[in-house]
Every structure is written in C-alpha cells, then in structure tokens.
Amino acid sequence: MLAASIFSADFANLGRDSNAAMNAGAALLHVDIMDGHFVPNLSMGPLVCAAVRRVCPDTFLDVHLMVTNPKEFIPAFVKAGANSISFHVEAVRQPKELAAWARDLGVSVGLASNPQTPTTAIQPFLKDFELHLVMSVHPGFSGQGFIESALEKTKWIRERVGTGARIQMDGGVDPANGARCVAAGADVLVSATALFGKPNIEQAARELLDSFTLGGRVE
Ligand code: DX5
Ligand code: ZN
C-alpha cells in the first residue's frame, strides 16, 4: 500500500492535494508531526489533522508522532480524527503500556524507530503493536536519500512478526527502491517527495504503485 505523506503537499492547498493523492491510488494519508525537540523541525498540529479529516471524511489517517512526549498529544490527535498513531521507541519508557492506553482511546498503534536504533530496542515489543514503522531516513525532513540498512531491519521484523503486524517504511521511498522494500517485508510504503514533489500526482502514484506491484485502500 502507498501511504501519502502530506508533509510535502502544498499546505495552501492541503485539501486538494490530500484528495488528489487518495484519488490517485494512495491507501491512506500519513500525517507527520514534529515538535522541534525530538526532531529539529516543526510541522503541524491537531488543527491541521482535523482539517484534513474534514475534507477526507472516509480516509484512514495515520499520524506519525516525532515528538518527545507522545502521551501528551495522543488524545488531541484522536479527537482530530486519527485512525492510527505511531510514536517513537526512543521517546518512550514504557511503549507497551502507552500503546494499550492509546488503543483504549480508539486508535491502532504503531512503534517507530530511527535508522540507528538497534533491533534490540524494539525486540521486546514486537507483539505489542499493530504496526512497526521503520524509518529509512533520519526523521525531521522530507526529500532525503533512502538509508539501505533499513531494509535489513524490516526483514528482521517481518521474520519475527509474520502476518501479525504491518510494517511501514518511511523516508526516501521512490520507484527505484519500492520493490526492495516490499521484498524485505514492508506492506505500507510512505512517500512524500516522490508523490507530491512531482508535477503530476496521478502519474507519480502510478509509478510508485507499479514499483510495489500492490494497491488498494484501507477501510
Ligand atoms: C520524515 C517523515 C517522512 C517524510 C517522508 O521525518 O517521517 O514521513 O515525510 O518524506 P520523503 O518521502 O520525501 O522521504
Ligand atoms: Zn513519517
């Protein structure tokens, strides 16, 4: 599946671009939240997420929290219409407990990890999340080059979770590496630049989906 990261959309035309990505074949929208602490950049907050929810009432919204204190912000994003919320293993002391707490608020939960974070950090929590988010760039900016070692991490996770969780790869995904991400075991591929950075979103989505040889919407 293709997850369209709205971080590279035209923010002055966010509704238009969000709908264009979904109409072009994206399965869900990926909403990148940056707090200026966990990552050296700021992006958007719950108000923007709620605005996207209004223009895309039936779309699966996948919120990626790159923030130091995810617990503080999870309720606001649930209220803003998130269907899934991922937080970073590097930011949380008790990932399993936080996941259960967030799930009780009505969302599915993902565990994200940075490129340098070893598999030993996520190993204890492999069975506690619906989704594992493997960063294939250093979080904070779109438009960076794909980090190849993320493929090994994805493969390692897939070998252990089987069909029990989704695996998302996020960062630098493009038609040249999409097939390798899928071969490594990823089933949700996030793209910002290779989609919204192109003059024709429909054609860009088609090229990405052809490279994955997968498609479909999440309901
Ligand atoms: C990076 C974000 C990514 C980013 C992907 O911190 O988590 O979701 O938007 O951007 P591209 O596809 O341009 O690497
Ligand atoms: Zn992201």
Coordinates of C-alpha atoms and ligand atoms in Angstrom, one line a residue:
M1 CA 0.0 0.0 0.0
L2 CA 1.0 3.6 -0.6
A3 CA 0.8 6.0 2.3
A4 CA 0.8 9.6 1.0
S5 CA 2.8 11.8 3.4
I6 CA 1.1 15.2 3.3
F7 CA 4.3 16.8 4.7
S8 CA 5.3 17.5 1.1
A9 CA 1.8 18.6 -0.1
D10 CA 1.1 22.2 -0.9
F11 CA -0.1 23.4 2.5
A12 CA -2.0 26.3 0.9
N13 CA -4.0 23.6 -1.0
L14 CA -3.9 20.8 1.5
G15 CA -7.4 19.6 0.9
R16 CA -6.9 19.5 -2.8
D17 CA -3.6 17.6 -2.6
S18 CA -4.9 15.1 0.0
N19 CA -7.9 14.2 -2.2
A20 CA -5.7 14.1 -5.2
A21 CA -3.3 11.5 -3.5
M22 CA -6.3 9.4 -2.5
N23 CA -7.9 9.5 -5.9
A24 CA -4.5 8.6 -7.5
G25 CA -4.4 5.3 -5.6
A26 CA -2.9 6.0 -2.1
A27 CA -4.4 3.8 0.5
L28 CA -4.1 6.2 3.4
L29 CA -2.7 9.6 4.4
H30 CA 0.4 9.8 6.6
V31 CA 0.5 12.9 8.9
D32 CA 4.0 13.8 10.1
I33 CA 4.0 15.6 13.5
M34 CA 7.3 17.3 14.5
D35 CA 7.8 19.2 17.8
G36 CA 11.2 20.9 17.3
H37 CA 12.7 18.8 20.1
F38 CA 12.6 15.1 19.1
V39 CA 13.5 16.3 15.6
P40 CA 15.0 19.6 14.6
N41 CA 11.9 20.8 12.7
L42 CA 8.3 21.8 13.2
S43 CA 5.4 20.6 11.0
M44 CA 1.8 20.7 12.0
G45 CA -0.6 20.1 15.0
P46 CA -4.0 18.6 15.7
L47 CA -5.8 21.5 14.0
V48 CA -4.3 20.6 10.6
C49 CA -5.1 16.9 11.2
A50 CA -8.7 17.8 11.9
A51 CA -8.9 20.0 8.8
V52 CA -7.7 17.0 6.7
R53 CA -10.3 14.8 8.4
R54 CA -13.0 17.3 7.3
V55 CA -12.0 17.3 3.7
C56 CA -11.3 13.5 3.6
P57 CA -14.0 12.1 5.9
D58 CA -13.5 8.5 5.0
T59 CA -9.8 8.3 4.6
F60 CA -7.5 6.4 7.0
L61 CA -5.3 8.9 8.8
D62 CA -2.0 7.6 10.0
V63 CA -0.4 10.0 12.4
H64 CA 3.4 9.7 12.9
L65 CA 4.4 11.5 16.1
M66 CA 8.0 12.6 16.1
V67 CA 7.7 14.3 19.5
T68 CA 9.5 14.0 22.8
N69 CA 6.3 13.4 24.8
P70 CA 3.7 11.5 22.7
K71 CA 1.4 10.8 25.6
E72 CA 0.7 14.5 26.0
F73 CA -0.5 14.7 22.4
I74 CA -2.2 11.4 21.6
P75 CA -5.7 12.5 22.9
A76 CA -5.7 15.6 20.7
F77 CA -4.9 13.6 17.6
V78 CA -7.6 11.0 18.4
K79 CA -10.0 13.9 18.7
A80 CA -8.7 15.3 15.4
G81 CA -9.7 12.1 13.6
A82 CA -6.6 9.9 13.6
N83 CA -7.2 6.2 12.9
S84 CA -3.7 5.1 13.8
I85 CA -1.0 6.8 15.9
S86 CA 2.7 5.8 15.9
F87 CA 5.2 7.0 18.4
H88 CA 9.0 6.5 18.6
V89 CA 10.6 3.9 20.8
E90 CA 13.4 6.4 21.5
A91 CA 10.9 8.8 23.1
V92 CA 9.1 6.4 25.5
R93 CA 10.0 4.5 28.6
Q94 CA 7.1 2.0 28.5
P95 CA 6.0 1.5 25.0
K96 CA 3.7 -1.4 25.7
E97 CA 1.8 0.5 28.4
L98 CA 1.4 3.6 26.2
A99 CA 0.2 1.5 23.3
A100 CA -2.5 0.0 25.5
W101 CA -3.5 3.4 26.8
A102 CA -3.7 4.8 23.3
R103 CA -5.7 1.8 22.0
D104 CA -8.3 2.4 24.7
L105 CA -8.8 5.9 23.2
G106 CA -9.8 4.2 19.9
V107 CA -6.8 4.1 17.6
S108 CA -4.5 1.4 16.4
V109 CA -0.9 1.9 17.4
G110 CA 2.5 1.8 15.8
L111 CA 6.0 1.7 17.1
A112 CA 8.6 3.8 15.1
S113 CA 12.3 3.5 15.2
N114 CA 15.1 5.7 13.9
P115 CA 17.7 4.3 11.4
Q116 CA 20.4 3.9 14.0
T117 CA 18.2 2.4 16.7
P118 CA 19.1 -1.3 17.0
T119 CA 16.7 -4.1 16.7
T120 CA 17.3 -5.0 20.4
A121 CA 15.4 -1.8 21.3
I122 CA 12.2 -3.0 19.6
Q123 CA 12.6 -6.7 20.1
P124 CA 10.6 -6.7 23.5
F125 CA 7.7 -5.0 21.8
L126 CA 7.3 -6.9 18.5
K127 CA 4.0 -8.4 19.5
D128 CA 2.6 -5.3 21.2
F129 CA 1.9 -3.2 18.1
E130 CA -0.3 -3.4 15.1
L131 CA 2.3 -1.6 13.1
H132 CA 6.1 -1.2 13.1
L133 CA 7.4 1.9 11.4
V134 CA 10.9 1.6 10.1
M135 CA 12.5 5.0 9.4
S136 CA 14.6 4.9 6.2
V137 CA 15.8 8.5 6.7
H138 CA 16.7 10.5 9.8
P139 CA 13.3 11.9 10.9
G140 CA 12.6 15.6 10.5
F141 CA 12.8 16.3 6.8
S142 CA 11.4 15.0 3.6
G143 CA 13.5 14.7 0.5
Q144 CA 16.4 12.8 1.9
G145 CA 18.1 9.8 0.5
F146 CA 17.0 6.3 1.4
I147 CA 19.1 4.5 4.0
E148 CA 19.7 1.0 2.8
S149 CA 20.2 -0.6 6.2
A150 CA 16.5 0.0 6.9
L151 CA 15.8 -2.9 4.6
E152 CA 17.7 -5.3 6.9
K153 CA 15.7 -4.0 9.9
T154 CA 12.4 -4.5 8.0
K155 CA 13.4 -8.1 7.1
W156 CA 14.4 -8.8 10.7
I157 CA 11.0 -7.6 12.0
R158 CA 9.0 -9.4 9.3
E159 CA 10.7 -12.7 10.1
R160 CA 9.6 -12.3 13.7
V161 CA 6.1 -10.8 13.4
G162 CA 4.9 -12.9 10.5
T163 CA 1.5 -11.7 9.4
G164 CA 0.8 -10.3 12.9
A165 CA 1.7 -6.7 12.2
R166 CA 2.0 -4.3 9.4
I167 CA 5.5 -2.9 8.6
Q168 CA 5.8 0.6 7.3
M169 CA 8.9 2.0 5.7
D170 CA 9.1 5.8 5.8
G171 CA 11.6 8.1 4.1
G172 CA 13.3 8.2 0.7
V173 CA 10.9 5.7 -0.8
D174 CA 10.7 6.0 -4.6
P175 CA 10.1 3.8 -7.6
A176 CA 13.7 2.7 -7.7
N177 CA 13.6 1.1 -4.2
G178 CA 9.9 0.3 -3.7
A179 CA 10.2 -3.3 -4.9
R180 CA 13.1 -3.9 -2.5
C181 CA 11.0 -2.5 0.4
V182 CA 8.2 -4.9 -0.4
A183 CA 10.7 -7.8 -0.9
A184 CA 12.1 -7.1 2.6
G185 CA 8.6 -7.4 4.1
A186 CA 7.2 -3.9 4.2
D187 CA 3.5 -3.6 3.3
V188 CA 2.9 0.1 3.8
L189 CA 5.3 2.5 2.0
V190 CA 5.3 6.1 2.9
S191 CA 6.1 8.7 0.3
A192 CA 6.1 12.5 0.3
T193 CA 8.6 13.8 -2.2
A194 CA 8.2 11.0 -4.8
L195 CA 4.5 11.8 -4.8
F196 CA 3.8 15.5 -4.0
G197 CA 7.2 16.7 -5.4
K198 CA 6.2 15.6 -8.9
P199 CA 4.2 17.7 -11.3
N200 CA 1.6 15.0 -11.8
I201 CA 0.4 13.3 -8.6
E202 CA -1.6 10.7 -10.5
Q203 CA 1.4 9.6 -12.6
A204 CA 3.7 9.7 -9.6
A205 CA 1.3 7.4 -7.7
R206 CA 1.1 5.0 -10.6
E207 CA 4.9 4.8 -10.9
L208 CA 5.2 4.1 -7.1
L209 CA 2.4 1.5 -7.1
D210 CA 3.7 -0.2 -10.2
S211 CA 7.1 -0.5 -8.4
F212 CA 5.4 -2.1 -5.4
T213 CA 3.1 -4.1 -7.6
L214 CA 0.4 -3.6 -4.9
G215 CA -2.5 -1.3 -4.4
G216 CA -5.8 -0.8 -2.5
R217 CA -7.4 1.3 0.2
V218 CA -7.6 0.8 3.9
E219 CA -11.1 1.0 5.2
Ligands
DX5_1 C1 10.4 12.2 7.8 C2 8.9 11.9 7.8 C3 8.5 11.2 6.5 C4 8.7 12.1 5.3 C5 9.0 11.3 4.1 O1 10.7 12.7 9.1 O2 8.6 10.9 8.8 O3 7.2 10.7 6.5 O4 7.6 13.0 5.1 O5 9.4 12.2 3.1 P1 10.1 11.6 1.8 O6 9.2 10.6 1.1 O7 10.3 12.8 1.0 O8 11.4 11.0 2.2
ZN2 ZN 6.6 9.9 8.8

